[in-house]
mmCIF file of C-alpha atoms in Angstrom:
data_model
loop_
_atom_site.group_PDB
_atom_site.id
_atom_site.type_symbol
_atom_site.label_atom_id
_atom_site.label_comp_id
_atom_site.label_asym_id
_atom_site.label_seq_id
_atom_site.Cartn_x
_atom_site.Cartn_y
_atom_site.Cartn_z
ATOM 1 C CA MET A 248 201.651 285.977 11.935
ATOM 2 C CA LYS A 249 198.764 287.207 10.085
ATOM 3 C CA TYR A 250 195.642 288.244 11.725
ATOM 4 C CA ASN A 251 192.452 289.732 9.832
ATOM 5 C CA ARG A 252 189.346 290.745 11.683
ATOM 6 C CA VAL A 253 186.255 292.193 9.939
ATOM 7 C CA LEU A 254 183.237 293.712 11.577
ATOM 8 C CA VAL A 255 179.841 292.758 10.021
ATOM 9 C CA ASP A 256 177.405 294.898 11.885
ATOM 10 C CA LYS A 257 178.084 293.612 15.684
ATOM 11 C CA ASN A 258 179.366 290.197 14.324
ATOM 12 C CA GLU A 259 183.005 289.620 13.555
ATOM 13 C CA VAL A 260 184.877 287.384 11.142
ATOM 14 C CA ILE A 261 188.584 286.444 12.091
ATOM 15 C CA SER A 262 190.982 284.762 10.220
ATOM 16 C CA GLU A 263 194.583 283.914 11.739
ATOM 17 C CA SER A 264 197.709 282.166 10.721
ATOM 18 C CA THR A 265 200.234 281.964 13.614
ATOM 19 C CA TYR A 266 202.540 279.491 15.473
ATOM 20 C CA SER A 267 201.901 280.748 18.805
ATOM 21 C CA ALA A 268 198.894 282.526 20.504
ATOM 22 C CA TYR A 269 196.712 282.669 23.432
ATOM 23 C CA TYR A 270 193.394 284.111 23.926
ATOM 24 C CA PRO A 271 191.617 284.435 27.314
ATOM 25 C CA LYS A 272 188.147 284.818 25.536
ATOM 26 C CA ASN A 273 184.739 285.208 26.834
ATOM 27 C CA THR A 274 183.332 287.253 23.901
ATOM 28 C CA GLY A 275 179.621 287.558 24.835
ATOM 29 C CA LYS A 276 178.974 286.238 21.406
ATOM 30 C CA TYR A 277 178.108 282.960 19.856
ATOM 31 C CA ALA A 278 181.662 281.570 18.217
ATOM 32 C CA LEU A 279 181.882 279.286 15.452
ATOM 33 C CA ASN A 280 185.725 278.273 15.384
ATOM 34 C CA VAL A 281 187.402 276.454 12.696
ATOM 35 C CA VAL A 282 190.884 274.968 12.415
ATOM 36 C CA LEU A 283 192.125 274.735 8.709
ATOM 37 C CA SER A 284 195.528 273.480 9.382
ATOM 38 C CA GLY A 285 197.539 272.397 12.602
ATOM 39 C CA GLN A 286 195.638 272.237 15.841
ATOM 40 C CA ALA A 287 194.292 274.624 18.490
ATOM 41 C CA ASN A 288 193.645 273.751 22.235
ATOM 42 C CA TYR A 289 190.626 275.121 23.900
ATOM 43 C CA THR A 290 189.708 275.141 27.500
ATOM 44 C CA ILE A 291 185.788 275.247 27.640
ATOM 45 C CA GLU A 292 184.907 275.675 31.010
ATOM 46 C CA LYS A 293 186.558 272.714 32.533
ATOM 47 C CA ARG A 294 186.901 270.840 29.293
ATOM 48 C CA GLU A 295 190.243 270.560 27.283
ATOM 49 C CA ILE A 296 189.458 269.889 23.598
ATOM 50 C CA THR A 297 191.806 269.974 20.586
ATOM 51 C CA LEU A 298 190.351 271.063 17.393
ATOM 52 C CA VAL A 299 192.015 269.261 14.438
ATOM 53 C CA PRO A 300 191.763 270.012 10.623
ATOM 54 C CA GLY A 301 188.350 269.766 9.160
ATOM 55 C CA SER A 302 186.574 270.106 12.289
ATOM 56 C CA PHE A 303 184.846 273.078 14.022
ATOM 57 C CA ILE A 304 183.185 273.900 17.318
ATOM 58 C CA PHE A 305 180.282 276.173 17.809
ATOM 59 C CA LEU A 306 180.348 277.872 21.467
ATOM 60 C CA ASN A 307 177.540 279.535 23.346
ATOM 61 C CA HIS A 308 177.742 283.313 23.920
ATOM 62 C CA ASP A 309 177.945 282.861 27.712
ATOM 63 C CA THR A 310 180.331 280.036 27.569
ATOM 64 C CA SER A 311 183.643 280.925 29.265
ATOM 65 C CA TYR A 312 186.594 279.489 27.286
ATOM 66 C CA SER A 313 190.105 280.236 26.300
ATOM 67 C CA ASN A 314 192.252 279.124 23.382
ATOM 68 C CA SER A 315 195.685 278.634 22.641
ATOM 69 C CA ILE A 316 198.220 277.723 19.853
ATOM 70 C CA GLU A 317 201.546 276.532 20.304
ATOM 71 C CA SER A 318 202.965 274.600 17.189
ATOM 72 C CA LYS A 319 205.884 273.985 15.144
ATOM 73 C CA VAL A 320 203.818 274.238 12.067
ATOM 74 C CA GLU A 321 201.804 277.220 11.056
ATOM 75 C CA VAL A 322 198.292 277.080 12.207
ATOM 76 C CA ASN A 323 195.419 278.496 10.289
ATOM 77 C CA THR A 324 192.170 279.150 12.116
ATOM 78 C CA PHE A 325 188.953 280.889 10.996
ATOM 79 C CA SER A 326 186.149 282.205 13.303
ATOM 80 C CA VAL A 327 182.867 283.670 13.153
ATOM 81 C CA LEU A 328 181.434 285.418 16.124
ATOM 82 C CA PHE A 329 177.773 285.937 16.086
ATOM 83 C CA ASP A 330 176.032 288.590 18.003
ATOM 84 C CA PRO A 331 173.327 286.939 20.261
ATOM 85 C CA ASP A 332 170.747 289.419 18.655
ATOM 86 C CA PHE A 333 171.788 288.325 15.304
ATOM 87 C CA VAL A 334 171.339 284.565 16.163
ATOM 88 C CA ALA A 335 168.024 285.258 18.049
ATOM 89 C CA ASP A 336 166.609 287.267 15.056
ATOM 90 C CA PHE A 337 167.741 284.698 12.696
ATOM 91 C CA GLU A 338 166.011 281.919 14.644
ATOM 92 C CA TYR A 339 162.898 283.924 15.263
ATOM 93 C CA SER A 340 162.526 284.914 11.496
ATOM 94 C CA ASN A 341 163.337 281.793 10.094
ATOM 95 C CA LEU A 342 161.590 279.409 12.479
ATOM 96 C CA LEU A 343 158.349 281.170 13.244
ATOM 97 C CA GLN A 344 155.288 281.854 11.319
ATOM 98 C CA ASP A 345 154.650 285.069 9.533
ATOM 99 C CA HIS A 346 151.605 286.117 11.661
ATOM 100 C CA VAL A 347 153.781 285.694 14.797
ATOM 101 C CA LEU A 348 156.343 287.615 13.383
ATOM 102 C CA LEU A 349 154.199 290.645 12.417
ATOM 103 C CA ASP A 350 152.370 290.487 15.785
ATOM 104 C CA GLN A 351 155.387 290.587 17.974
ATOM 105 C CA PRO A 352 158.303 291.866 15.782
ATOM 106 C CA LEU A 353 160.907 292.451 18.662
ATOM 107 C CA ARG A 354 159.969 289.125 20.669
ATOM 108 C CA PHE A 355 163.287 287.743 19.595
ATOM 109 C CA LYS A 356 165.023 289.946 21.927
ATOM 110 C CA GLU A 357 163.578 287.854 24.806
ATOM 111 C CA ARG A 358 165.096 284.661 24.176
ATOM 112 C CA GLU A 359 168.735 283.399 24.104
ATOM 113 C CA ARG A 360 169.385 279.938 22.683
ATOM 114 C CA ARG A 361 171.838 277.714 24.164
ATOM 115 C CA PHE A 362 173.421 274.893 22.116
ATOM 116 C CA VAL A 363 174.866 271.506 22.935
ATOM 117 C CA GLU A 364 178.493 272.497 22.395
ATOM 118 C CA SER A 365 180.317 269.648 20.246
ATOM 119 C CA ILE A 366 183.061 269.246 17.871
ATOM 120 C CA HIS A 367 181.524 268.796 14.280
ATOM 121 C CA PRO A 368 183.141 267.829 11.032
ATOM 122 C CA LEU A 369 183.697 270.590 8.812
ATOM 123 C CA LYS A 370 181.715 269.227 5.663
ATOM 124 C CA GLY A 371 178.859 270.053 3.425
ATOM 125 C CA ASN A 372 177.441 273.231 2.862
ATOM 126 C CA ILE A 373 178.801 275.000 5.866
ATOM 127 C CA LYS A 374 182.473 274.298 4.574
ATOM 128 C CA PHE A 375 181.759 275.752 1.301
ATOM 129 C CA ASN A 376 180.028 278.802 2.648
ATOM 130 C CA LEU A 377 182.961 279.263 4.918
ATOM 131 C CA GLN A 378 185.326 278.822 2.361
ATOM 132 C CA HIS A 379 183.617 281.590 0.147
ATOM 133 C CA LEU A 380 183.399 283.974 3.403
ATOM 134 C CA ALA A 381 187.195 283.353 4.013
ATOM 135 C CA LYS A 382 187.904 284.179 0.473
ATOM 136 C CA HIS A 383 186.255 287.350 0.540
ATOM 137 C CA VAL A 384 187.641 288.337 3.786
ATOM 138 C CA GLU A 385 191.025 287.504 2.463
ATOM 139 C CA ASN A 386 190.554 289.633 -0.515
ATOM 140 C CA GLY A 387 189.608 292.692 1.494
ATOM 141 C CA VAL A 388 185.797 292.692 0.815
ATOM 142 C CA ASN A 389 183.997 294.754 3.466
ATOM 143 C CA ASP A 390 180.742 295.154 2.023
ATOM 144 C CA GLU A 391 178.467 294.254 5.331
ATOM 145 C CA LEU A 392 175.450 293.322 3.362
ATOM 146 C CA LEU A 393 177.333 290.657 1.250
ATOM 147 C CA LEU A 394 179.045 289.382 4.456
ATOM 148 C CA SER A 395 175.855 289.144 6.106
ATOM 149 C CA GLU A 396 174.323 286.874 3.610
ATOM 150 C CA TYR A 397 177.199 284.442 4.151
ATOM 151 C CA LEU A 398 176.667 284.593 8.043
ATOM 152 C CA ASN A 399 173.040 283.907 7.396
ATOM 153 C CA HIS A 400 173.827 280.972 5.315
ATOM 154 C CA CYS A 401 176.491 279.596 7.692
ATOM 155 C CA LEU A 402 173.934 279.880 10.513
ATOM 156 C CA ALA A 403 171.273 278.182 8.416
ATOM 157 C CA ASN A 404 173.697 275.281 7.662
ATOM 158 C CA TYR A 405 174.762 275.078 11.234
ATOM 159 C CA TYR A 406 171.126 274.785 12.314
ATOM 160 C CA LYS A 407 170.515 272.136 9.982
ATOM 161 C CA LEU A 408 173.665 270.291 11.228
ATOM 162 C CA TYR A 409 172.668 270.676 14.852
ATOM 163 C CA HIS A 410 169.321 269.300 13.914
ATOM 164 C CA SER A 411 170.747 266.151 12.463
ATOM 165 C CA GLU A 412 173.597 265.851 14.763
ATOM 166 C CA ILE A 413 171.995 266.568 18.020
ATOM 167 C CA ILE A 414 168.232 266.807 17.884
ATOM 168 C CA LYS A 415 167.697 263.532 15.852
ATOM 169 C CA ARG A 416 170.377 261.706 17.758
ATOM 170 C CA GLU A 417 168.577 262.768 21.041
ATOM 171 C CA ALA A 418 165.516 261.468 19.791
ATOM 172 C CA SER A 419 167.250 258.041 18.590
ATOM 173 C CA LEU A 420 168.318 257.304 22.445
ATOM 174 C CA GLN A 421 166.100 254.706 23.801
ATOM 175 C CA PHE A 422 164.815 256.516 26.911
ATOM 176 C CA LEU A 423 161.350 257.789 27.604
ATOM 177 C CA ASN A 424 162.389 260.770 29.675
ATOM 178 C CA GLY A 425 163.097 263.805 27.409
ATOM 179 C CA THR A 426 165.562 265.391 29.980
ATOM 180 C CA THR A 427 167.657 261.978 30.320
ATOM 181 C CA LYS A 428 167.934 261.949 26.351
ATOM 182 C CA VAL A 429 169.403 265.452 26.506
ATOM 183 C CA GLU A 430 171.702 264.538 29.323
ATOM 184 C CA ILE A 431 172.888 261.296 27.748
ATOM 185 C CA LEU A 432 173.683 263.137 24.491
ATOM 186 C CA LYS A 433 175.510 265.727 26.197
ATOM 187 C CA ARG A 434 177.686 263.264 27.927
ATOM 188 C CA LEU A 435 178.184 261.410 24.647
ATOM 189 C CA THR A 436 179.396 264.582 22.721
ATOM 190 C CA VAL A 437 181.922 265.027 25.788
ATOM 191 C CA ALA A 438 183.067 261.477 24.919
ATOM 192 C CA ARG A 439 183.289 262.043 21.246
ATOM 193 C CA ASP A 440 185.163 265.325 21.701
ATOM 194 C CA PHE A 441 187.524 263.710 24.021
ATOM 195 C CA MET A 442 188.285 260.947 21.385
ATOM 196 C CA ILE A 443 188.654 263.561 18.521
ATOM 197 C CA SER A 444 190.807 265.718 20.704
ATOM 198 C CA ASN A 445 193.144 262.721 21.881
ATOM 199 C CA HIS A 446 192.898 260.575 18.550
ATOM 200 C CA ASN A 447 196.745 260.710 18.340
ATOM 201 C CA LYS A 448 197.084 258.936 21.740
ATOM 202 C CA ARG A 449 196.272 255.546 23.167
ATOM 203 C CA ILE A 450 192.981 255.989 24.742
ATOM 204 C CA ARG A 451 191.170 253.359 26.878
ATOM 205 C CA LEU A 452 187.528 252.855 26.942
ATOM 206 C CA GLU A 453 187.566 253.321 30.609
ATOM 207 C CA GLU A 454 189.203 256.783 30.179
ATOM 208 C CA VAL A 455 186.518 257.836 27.794
ATOM 209 C CA ALA A 456 183.698 256.618 30.012
ATOM 210 C CA GLN A 457 185.053 258.416 33.068
ATOM 211 C CA VAL A 458 185.472 261.703 31.264
ATOM 212 C CA ALA A 459 181.913 261.245 29.993
ATOM 213 C CA CYS A 460 180.615 260.442 33.412
ATOM 214 C CA LEU A 461 179.106 257.020 32.180
ATOM 215 C CA SER A 462 179.793 253.520 32.997
ATOM 216 C CA VAL A 463 181.636 251.459 30.187
ATOM 217 C CA ASN A 464 178.530 249.711 29.535
ATOM 218 C CA HIS A 465 176.241 252.637 29.561
ATOM 219 C CA LEU A 466 178.747 254.478 27.196
ATOM 220 C CA LEU A 467 178.868 251.407 24.620
ATOM 221 C CA ARG A 468 175.263 251.004 24.562
ATOM 222 C CA THR A 469 174.067 254.747 24.303
ATOM 223 C CA PHE A 470 176.942 255.521 21.822
ATOM 224 C CA LYS A 471 175.800 252.815 19.538
ATOM 225 C CA GLN A 472 172.263 254.033 19.658
ATOM 226 C CA ALA A 473 173.198 257.590 18.998
ATOM 227 C CA TYR A 474 175.777 257.272 16.388
ATOM 228 C CA GLN A 475 175.265 253.812 14.974
ATOM 229 C CA GLN A 476 178.829 252.691 15.699
ATOM 230 C CA SER A 477 181.093 251.826 18.761
ATOM 231 C CA PRO A 478 183.347 254.377 20.192
ATOM 232 C CA HIS A 479 186.135 252.343 18.685
ATOM 233 C CA GLN A 480 184.907 252.674 15.225
ATOM 234 C CA PHE A 481 184.105 256.143 15.669
ATOM 235 C CA LEU A 482 187.910 256.848 16.896
ATOM 236 C CA THR A 483 189.399 254.740 13.819
ATOM 237 C CA GLY A 484 187.179 257.141 11.483
ATOM 238 C CA VAL A 485 188.661 260.242 13.326
ATOM 239 C CA ARG A 486 192.174 258.845 12.700
ATOM 240 C CA LEU A 487 191.523 257.786 9.069
ATOM 241 C CA GLN A 488 190.127 261.172 8.313
ATOM 242 C CA GLN A 489 193.145 262.944 10.011
ATOM 243 C CA ALA A 490 195.180 260.564 7.818
ATOM 244 C CA LYS A 491 193.508 261.747 4.717
ATOM 245 C CA HIS A 492 194.231 265.196 5.598
ATOM 246 C CA PHE A 493 198.030 264.617 6.055
ATOM 247 C CA LEU A 494 198.248 262.588 2.881
ATOM 248 C CA ARG A 495 196.415 265.310 0.840
ATOM 249 C CA ASN A 496 198.222 268.354 2.634
ATOM 250 C CA THR A 497 201.696 267.193 3.496
ATOM 251 C CA ASP A 498 204.661 265.098 2.108
ATOM 252 C CA TYR A 499 205.112 263.132 5.366
ATOM 253 C CA PRO A 500 205.944 259.530 4.852
ATOM 254 C CA ILE A 501 203.173 257.197 5.463
ATOM 255 C CA ASN A 502 204.789 255.694 8.575
ATOM 256 C CA GLU A 503 205.032 258.978 9.970
ATOM 257 C CA ILE A 504 201.462 259.767 9.275
ATOM 258 C CA VAL A 505 200.606 256.449 10.993
ATOM 259 C CA ASP A 506 202.402 257.631 14.203
ATOM 260 C CA ILE A 507 200.899 261.019 14.005
ATOM 261 C CA VAL A 508 197.227 259.945 13.827
ATOM 262 C CA GLY A 509 197.713 257.257 16.484
ATOM 263 C CA PHE A 510 197.559 253.865 14.646
ATOM 264 C CA GLU A 511 199.797 251.256 16.047
ATOM 265 C CA CYS A 512 201.272 249.789 12.724
ATOM 266 C CA PRO A 513 201.297 250.717 9.036
ATOM 267 C CA SER A 514 199.803 247.368 7.883
ATOM 268 C CA SER A 515 196.754 247.748 10.021
ATOM 269 C CA PHE A 516 196.370 251.377 8.854
ATOM 270 C CA ILE A 517 196.590 250.417 5.249
ATOM 271 C CA ARG A 518 194.214 247.633 5.644
ATOM 272 C CA LEU A 519 191.711 250.092 7.519
ATOM 273 C CA PHE A 520 192.232 252.739 4.870
ATOM 274 C CA ARG A 521 191.650 250.668 2.035
ATOM 275 C CA ASN A 522 188.526 249.036 3.624
ATOM 276 C CA SER A 523 187.093 252.424 4.290
ATOM 277 C CA PHE A 524 187.803 254.185 0.978
ATOM 278 C CA GLN A 525 188.478 251.493 -1.302
ATOM 279 C CA ILE A 526 191.881 252.963 -2.220
ATOM 280 C CA THR A 527 195.190 252.472 -0.668
ATOM 281 C CA PRO A 528 196.929 255.529 1.090
ATOM 282 C CA GLY A 529 199.614 255.716 -1.695
ATOM 283 C CA GLN A 530 196.960 255.737 -4.359
ATOM 284 C CA TYR A 531 194.953 258.650 -2.309
ATOM 285 C CA ARG A 532 198.065 260.680 -2.167
ATOM 286 C CA MET B 183 187.983 283.561 -29.713
ATOM 287 C CA ASP B 184 188.346 280.098 -28.722
ATOM 288 C CA PHE B 185 186.191 277.991 -31.112
ATOM 289 C CA ASN B 186 186.637 274.999 -29.032
ATOM 290 C CA GLN B 187 184.544 276.633 -26.300
ATOM 291 C CA VAL B 188 180.975 275.589 -26.410
ATOM 292 C CA TYR B 189 178.196 278.271 -26.356
ATOM 293 C CA GLN B 190 174.435 277.978 -25.731
ATOM 294 C CA VAL B 191 172.121 279.644 -28.258
ATOM 295 C CA VAL B 192 169.404 281.763 -26.423
ATOM 296 C CA PHE B 193 166.584 282.818 -28.629
ATOM 297 C CA VAL B 194 165.228 286.349 -27.683
ATOM 298 C CA LYS B 195 162.513 288.681 -28.916
ATOM 299 C CA CYS B 196 164.713 291.872 -29.185
ATOM 300 C CA GLU B 197 168.420 291.570 -29.301
ATOM 301 C CA GLU B 198 168.923 295.226 -28.419
ATOM 302 C CA SER B 199 166.824 294.733 -24.919
ATOM 303 C CA SER B 200 168.109 291.490 -24.227
ATOM 304 C CA LEU B 201 171.826 292.761 -24.608
ATOM 305 C CA SER B 202 171.185 295.750 -22.500
ATOM 306 C CA PHE B 203 169.712 293.368 -19.961
ATOM 307 C CA PHE B 204 172.628 291.032 -19.664
ATOM 308 C CA CYS B 205 175.211 293.937 -19.829
ATOM 309 C CA ASN B 206 173.420 295.186 -16.461
ATOM 310 C CA ILE B 207 174.030 291.626 -14.837
ATOM 311 C CA PRO B 208 177.266 291.683 -12.745
ATOM 312 C CA GLY B 209 179.896 289.275 -14.317
ATOM 313 C CA PHE B 210 178.428 289.347 -17.928
ATOM 314 C CA THR B 211 180.250 290.779 -20.864
ATOM 315 C CA ILE B 212 180.113 290.793 -24.542
ATOM 316 C CA ALA B 213 182.777 288.491 -25.664
ATOM 317 C CA GLU B 214 182.211 288.839 -29.387
ATOM 318 C CA LYS B 215 179.585 289.401 -32.227
ATOM 319 C CA ILE B 216 179.555 286.904 -35.000
ATOM 320 C CA GLU B 217 177.768 287.045 -38.149
ATOM 321 C CA ILE B 218 175.075 284.336 -38.831
ATOM 322 C CA GLN B 219 173.109 284.467 -42.093
ATOM 323 C CA GLY B 220 173.737 288.190 -42.619
ATOM 324 C CA LYS B 221 172.802 288.863 -39.036
ATOM 325 C CA GLU B 222 175.079 290.006 -36.196
ATOM 326 C CA CYS B 223 174.591 287.837 -33.050
ATOM 327 C CA PRO B 224 176.194 288.941 -29.869
ATOM 328 C CA ILE B 225 178.122 286.349 -27.691
ATOM 329 C CA LEU B 226 178.038 286.923 -24.001
ATOM 330 C CA GLN B 227 180.349 285.583 -21.334
ATOM 331 C CA SER B 228 179.028 284.752 -17.844
ATOM 332 C CA GLY B 229 181.400 285.383 -14.948
ATOM 333 C CA ASN B 230 182.407 281.743 -14.892
ATOM 334 C CA GLY B 231 183.254 281.639 -18.565
ATOM 335 C CA ASP B 232 180.099 280.156 -19.858
ATOM 336 C CA LEU B 233 179.126 281.534 -23.412
ATOM 337 C CA ILE B 234 175.779 282.383 -24.693
ATOM 338 C CA MET B 235 174.765 283.413 -28.011
ATOM 339 C CA LEU B 236 171.736 285.648 -28.541
ATOM 340 C CA VAL B 237 169.799 285.132 -31.661
ATOM 341 C CA GLU B 238 166.721 287.357 -32.267
ATOM 342 C CA LYS B 239 163.625 285.574 -33.402
ATOM 343 C CA ALA B 240 160.142 286.925 -33.973
ATOM 344 C CA THR B 241 158.358 284.171 -32.116
ATOM 345 C CA ILE B 242 160.196 282.346 -29.451
ATOM 346 C CA GLU B 243 159.402 279.536 -26.887
ATOM 347 C CA ALA B 244 160.882 280.307 -23.556
ATOM 348 C CA ASP B 245 163.822 277.966 -22.724
ATOM 349 C CA THR B 246 165.737 276.913 -19.510
ATOM 350 C CA ILE B 247 169.370 277.937 -19.733
ATOM 351 C CA VAL B 248 171.845 276.406 -17.035
ATOM 352 C CA LEU B 249 175.178 278.480 -16.453
ATOM 353 C CA LYS B 250 177.741 277.685 -14.004
ATOM 354 C CA THR B 251 178.869 279.851 -11.184
ATOM 355 C CA ASP B 252 181.557 279.576 -8.550
ATOM 356 C CA ASP B 253 179.578 281.154 -5.856
ATOM 357 C CA CYS B 254 175.905 281.585 -5.685
ATOM 358 C CA VAL B 255 175.458 283.582 -2.597
ATOM 359 C CA ARG B 256 177.647 286.357 -4.061
ATOM 360 C CA ASP B 257 175.715 286.420 -7.252
ATOM 361 C CA TYR B 258 172.471 286.377 -5.554
ATOM 362 C CA TYR B 259 173.619 289.482 -3.760
ATOM 363 C CA LEU B 260 174.802 291.347 -6.891
ATOM 364 C CA PHE B 261 171.870 290.263 -8.851
ATOM 365 C CA ASN B 262 169.574 291.475 -6.109
ATOM 366 C CA GLN B 263 170.935 294.858 -6.118
ATOM 367 C CA LYS B 264 170.329 295.166 -9.848
ATOM 368 C CA ASN B 265 166.659 294.217 -9.376
ATOM 369 C CA ILE B 266 166.957 291.197 -11.793
ATOM 370 C CA PRO B 267 163.414 289.968 -12.753
ATOM 371 C CA GLY B 268 162.377 286.502 -11.497
ATOM 372 C CA LEU B 269 165.382 286.336 -9.144
ATOM 373 C CA THR B 270 165.005 283.492 -6.598
ATOM 374 C CA LYS B 271 166.819 283.092 -3.515
ATOM 375 C CA PRO B 272 169.696 280.611 -3.699
ATOM 376 C CA ARG B 273 168.533 277.032 -2.623
ATOM 377 C CA TYR B 274 170.384 273.844 -1.847
ATOM 378 C CA VAL B 275 170.266 271.228 -4.254
ATOM 379 C CA ALA B 276 171.653 267.700 -4.286
ATOM 380 C CA HIS B 277 174.671 268.820 -6.298
ATOM 381 C CA GLY B 278 175.378 272.156 -4.669
ATOM 382 C CA MET B 279 173.376 275.393 -4.847
ATOM 383 C CA GLU B 280 171.422 277.206 -7.614
ATOM 384 C CA LEU B 281 169.456 280.351 -8.135
ATOM 385 C CA CYS B 282 167.054 281.434 -11.010
ATOM 386 C CA PHE B 283 166.266 284.549 -12.790
ATOM 387 C CA LEU B 284 164.173 285.499 -16.123
ATOM 388 C CA ASP B 285 165.494 287.478 -19.037
ATOM 389 C CA PRO B 286 163.338 289.910 -20.950
ATOM 390 C CA SER B 287 162.122 287.279 -23.307
ATOM 391 C CA GLY B 288 160.858 284.986 -20.605
ATOM 392 C CA ASN B 289 163.945 282.567 -20.756
ATOM 393 C CA ARG B 290 164.726 280.964 -17.383
ATOM 394 C CA PHE B 291 168.328 280.886 -16.556
ATOM 395 C CA ILE B 292 169.594 278.634 -13.883
ATOM 396 C CA LEU B 293 172.904 279.630 -12.247
ATOM 397 C CA THR B 294 174.330 276.566 -10.565
ATOM 398 C CA GLU B 295 177.381 276.186 -8.232
ATOM 399 C CA GLU B 296 178.551 272.641 -8.246
ATOM 400 C CA ARG B 297 179.822 271.389 -4.787
ATOM 401 C CA ASP B 298 181.674 268.225 -4.502
ATOM 402 C CA TYR B 299 180.552 266.757 -1.289
ATOM 403 C CA SER B 300 182.260 263.532 -1.450
ATOM 404 C CA GLU B 301 185.469 264.992 0.015
ATOM 405 C CA ALA B 302 183.828 267.368 2.292
#
């Protein structure tokens, strides 16, 4: 087991490699949790989710959650815990106009932002900035100002991602009432997270709908509106991405990967993989 | 010196002040000095291995030079500590991230971190 924790002012950066761990957490900080390899299970209030490689979740400071790792392969995780004041200050100084900032320099302490908590793919700039941050932490850099630059960038990247993944998708839902849009998108993210967490199992649409507290028809219609694809297409995409991860990072035989990621037969997996990425799994490897 | 490596020629007003400027930039080192038409021209290497040759000239037109880096955020932080003139905050562009700074001769340097978003 390897555990490394660095303090950046009141924020924390934690990297860990382990086979087994349990953390009953309620840190009072916003938490950006990434799984780099293996799987980590989270209990977020009443929800059970599994973080898979190449994904992350951003949890609110007041969310009660625990996480556990129990694995035969080593699990690498990386977390950034943001102090609520840091997030509020970031938001306040980046989103408001200069004259407001000058008139009310401490107003940021009054508000606390709550995000819709959802699993996101680790891609784009947030991935690169987190990689740089992880490398510096690994190399023992403890220059708070430098690490703080990365935290600012990661937060900026997250806000941008949040805007495109949550705010814009909320807006794309065809409901008149704003509150309804927010509530529907929350339920859709629960459905999405359930599919990501259970992508390696046989999932029925009724099950997804039940978890999200939506009827099957309502789920199908609103999911398509928000994500421009059906739940089945989304699930296939998650499985293919996971297959890519295993092809790139392990020497497991393709048949085994097909089984691990939840496809039923190798031939349909190869066909789907080729159709999606214009390359066969063997060539990709 | 590996002559297969390509270096970019940067015309400067004063070699001495330019050299001291670049030596003050974190990551830049003098790789070698070579003689061109009886004049010694320093070759500098950036942190990422890019080479630039400083050539002194009485009248110059400010140029734009693009260099690569593996970490724009780190470079911005380090350059900012050294008060590098004309330093801009790193900004996100289509191919990754970049920042700019100016040398004493007014040449604009773009430091670019290429990011492959296709696999990301």
